[in-house]
C-alpha cells in the first residue's frame, strides 16, 4: 500500500474508514465499560449542571465553607425564567395549584405566566419614551413655526473678522 504522501495516493475513503472504525471502537468501549462495570465511579460521567446545583443549594447561616464556585446573575435569571416556563407548561401557578385557564374547552394554548412587574416596567419605559419624544417633537415644531413667522434665532455677524479658530481669514 502506498504511503499517505505518495503519488499513487489512494482515495480518502480508506483513511476515513480507518478513522471512523477506531472512533467507533472507542465509543463501544466506553459504553461497554459503563454497562458492565462493577463500580459507579468507573462509568462515564453524566451531564450535570453545576449552576443548577448552586441554585438549588440552600446555604446554612452557620456553615463556614469556602467555595470558588459562583452563580452569575445572568445564569440565575435564565434558571428562574426557565422555571416559570416549566411551571406554565405543567399548568401550575406560583402557588403550585393547577390553573383553571388551562382546563377550559376553548383550546387556547397561551401560557399564563405571572410577569406583572415586567409588564409595569415595560409600560413605564414606553410612556417615558413617548413623553420625551413628544416633547422634542413639540419643541421642533415651535422652532419651525417661529422661523416661518420671521424670527431669527441664530444671528450671524457679517462684519466679523477672523475665523472661529482665532486665525485671520483672507
Short mmCIF file of C-alpha atoms in Angstrom, two decimals:
data_model
loop_
_atom_site.label_atom_id
_atom_site.label_comp_id
_atom_site.label_asym_id
_atom_site.label_seq_id
_atom_site.Cartn_x
_atom_site.Cartn_y
_atom_site.Cartn_z
CA UNK A 1 0.00 0.00 0.00
CA UNK A 2 1.45 3.41 -0.89
CA UNK A 3 2.12 5.96 1.82
CA UNK A 4 -0.08 8.97 2.52
CA UNK A 5 2.19 11.37 0.64
CA UNK A 6 2.76 9.09 -2.30
CA UNK A 7 1.89 9.99 -5.88
CA UNK A 8 -0.24 6.87 -6.08
CA UNK A 9 -2.27 8.00 -3.06
CA UNK A 10 -5.48 6.00 -2.60
CA UNK A 11 -8.83 7.66 -2.27
CA UNK A 12 -9.72 9.25 1.05
CA UNK A 13 -12.28 6.54 1.73
CA UNK A 14 -9.66 4.20 3.13
CA UNK A 15 -8.43 6.79 5.61
CA UNK A 16 -11.95 7.83 6.54
CA UNK A 17 -13.00 4.24 7.15
CA UNK A 18 -9.98 3.59 9.34
CA UNK A 19 -10.60 6.72 11.42
CA UNK A 20 -14.33 6.02 11.75
CA UNK A 21 -13.59 2.46 12.80
CA UNK A 22 -11.22 3.49 15.58
CA UNK A 23 -13.66 6.12 16.85
CA UNK A 24 -16.46 3.55 16.81
CA UNK A 25 -14.33 1.12 18.81
CA UNK A 26 -13.65 3.83 21.40
CA UNK A 27 -17.37 4.65 21.72
CA UNK A 28 -18.26 0.98 22.08
CA UNK A 29 -15.59 0.53 24.75
CA UNK A 30 -16.94 3.48 26.76
CA UNK A 31 -20.50 2.11 26.57
CA UNK A 32 -19.42 -1.42 27.49
CA UNK A 33 -17.31 -0.16 30.35
CA UNK A 34 -20.25 1.79 31.75
CA UNK A 35 -22.71 -1.09 31.47
CA UNK A 36 -20.51 -3.94 32.65
CA UNK A 37 -18.60 -2.06 35.33
CA UNK A 38 -18.95 -3.02 38.94
CA UNK A 39 -18.44 0.46 40.36
CA UNK A 40 -20.28 3.69 39.65
CA UNK A 41 -17.04 5.68 39.60
CA UNK A 42 -15.76 3.86 36.53
CA UNK A 43 -18.79 4.91 34.46
CA UNK A 44 -18.74 7.80 32.07
CA UNK A 45 -19.88 10.91 33.95
CA UNK A 46 -23.37 12.09 33.10
CA UNK A 47 -24.13 15.65 32.15
CA UNK A 48 -24.78 17.53 35.35
CA UNK A 49 -25.09 21.24 35.76
CA UNK A 50 -23.05 22.87 38.49
CA UNK A 51 -25.12 26.03 38.01
CA UNK A 52 -28.31 24.16 38.91
CA UNK A 53 -26.58 22.62 41.90
CA UNK A 54 -25.55 26.08 43.10
CA UNK A 55 -29.07 27.41 42.51
CA UNK A 56 -30.73 24.58 44.43
CA UNK A 57 -28.21 24.67 47.27
CA UNK A 58 -29.57 26.26 50.42
CA UNK A 59 -26.60 27.69 52.29
CA UNK A 60 -26.96 27.45 56.03
CA UNK A 61 -26.07 30.54 58.01
CA UNK A 62 -23.79 28.67 60.40
CA UNK A 63 -21.62 26.98 57.79
CA UNK A 64 -18.23 28.43 57.01
CA UNK A 65 -17.44 26.51 53.84
CA UNK A 66 -15.41 28.44 51.30
CA UNK A 67 -16.00 27.76 47.65
CA UNK A 68 -14.81 29.23 44.41
CA UNK A 69 -17.98 28.36 42.53
CA UNK A 70 -20.37 31.23 41.95
CA UNK A 71 -23.57 31.65 40.02
CA UNK A 72 -23.64 34.63 37.71
CA UNK A 73 -26.62 36.95 37.70
CA UNK A 74 -27.30 36.18 34.04
CA UNK A 75 -27.36 32.43 34.67
CA UNK A 76 -29.59 32.96 37.73
CA UNK A 77 -32.10 34.92 35.65
CA UNK A 78 -32.04 32.23 32.98
CA UNK A 79 -32.74 29.47 35.51
CA UNK A 80 -35.61 31.42 37.08
CA UNK A 81 -37.10 32.18 33.67
CA UNK A 82 -36.93 28.50 32.71
CA UNK A 83 -38.63 27.58 35.99
CA UNK A 84 -41.52 29.87 35.06
CA UNK A 85 -41.80 28.24 31.65
CA UNK A 86 -41.79 24.74 33.14
CA UNK A 87 -44.45 25.71 35.68
CA UNK A 88 -46.60 27.19 32.93
CA UNK A 89 -46.13 24.12 30.75
CA UNK A 90 -47.18 21.87 33.61
CA UNK A 91 -50.24 24.04 34.25
CA UNK A 92 -49.14 25.31 37.62
CA UNK A 93 -49.15 28.82 39.01
CA UNK A 94 -46.93 30.35 41.68
CA UNK A 95 -48.92 28.61 44.43
CA UNK A 96 -48.39 25.20 42.85
CA UNK A 97 -52.08 24.81 42.02
CA UNK A 98 -53.39 23.88 38.61
CA UNK A 99 -54.72 26.97 36.89
CA UNK A 100 -58.33 26.90 35.71
CA UNK A 101 -57.49 28.67 32.46
CA UNK A 102 -55.75 25.60 31.07
CA UNK A 103 -58.76 23.36 31.82
CA UNK A 104 -61.19 25.34 29.64
CA UNK A 105 -62.59 23.77 26.50
CA UNK A 106 -61.67 26.68 24.21
CA UNK A 107 -58.33 25.09 23.18
CA UNK A 108 -56.43 28.29 23.85
CA UNK A 109 -52.76 27.34 24.18
CA UNK A 110 -51.48 30.58 25.68
CA UNK A 111 -49.11 30.35 28.61
CA UNK A 112 -50.20 32.08 31.81
CA UNK A 113 -47.05 33.50 33.33
CA UNK A 114 -47.11 36.00 36.16
CA UNK A 115 -44.85 38.76 35.00
CA UNK A 116 -46.85 41.79 36.13
CA UNK A 117 -43.72 43.54 37.36
CA UNK A 118 -42.09 43.17 33.97
CA UNK A 119 -45.20 44.50 32.23
CA UNK A 120 -45.33 47.51 34.55
CA UNK A 121 -41.67 48.30 33.95
CA UNK A 122 -42.09 47.95 30.21
CA UNK A 123 -45.19 50.17 30.11
CA UNK A 124 -43.44 52.86 32.20
CA UNK A 125 -40.46 52.78 29.87
CA UNK A 126 -42.72 53.15 26.84
CA UNK A 127 -44.61 56.06 28.44
CA UNK A 128 -41.42 57.92 29.33
CA UNK A 129 -40.04 57.33 25.84
CA UNK A 130 -43.25 58.61 24.28
CA UNK A 131 -43.32 61.66 26.55
CA UNK A 132 -39.73 62.60 25.74
CA UNK A 133 -40.26 62.12 22.01
CA UNK A 134 -43.48 64.14 22.08
CA UNK A 135 -41.73 66.97 23.98
CA UNK A 136 -38.90 67.05 21.43
CA UNK A 137 -41.41 66.94 18.58
CA UNK A 138 -43.36 69.90 20.02
CA UNK A 139 -40.18 71.94 20.53
CA UNK A 140 -39.07 71.33 16.95
CA UNK A 141 -42.47 72.33 15.54
CA UNK A 142 -42.40 75.55 17.60
CA UNK A 143 -38.99 76.32 16.15
CA UNK A 144 -40.23 75.68 12.61
CA UNK A 145 -43.26 77.94 13.16
CA UNK A 146 -41.12 80.73 14.65
CA UNK A 147 -38.70 80.61 11.71
CA UNK A 148 -41.64 80.64 9.30
CA UNK A 149 -43.03 83.75 11.08
CA UNK A 150 -39.76 85.62 10.60
CA UNK A 151 -37.98 85.25 13.96
CA UNK A 152 -34.27 84.60 13.73
CA UNK A 153 -32.64 82.52 16.41
CA UNK A 154 -29.15 82.29 15.05
CA UNK A 155 -27.86 85.74 14.18
CA UNK A 156 -24.57 85.53 12.35
CA UNK A 157 -22.44 88.70 12.48
CA UNK A 158 -21.45 89.59 8.94
CA UNK A 159 -18.86 92.24 9.84
CA UNK A 160 -16.68 90.00 11.99
CA UNK A 161 -13.10 89.36 11.03
CA UNK A 162 -11.27 86.12 11.58
CA UNK A 163 -12.43 82.58 11.88
CA UNK A 164 -13.88 80.67 14.75
CA UNK A 165 -10.46 79.16 15.27
CA UNK A 166 -8.98 82.58 16.02
CA UNK A 167 -6.77 82.97 12.99
CA UNK A 168 -7.27 85.74 10.43
CA UNK A 169 -9.20 84.98 7.28
CA UNK A 170 -8.15 86.41 3.90
#
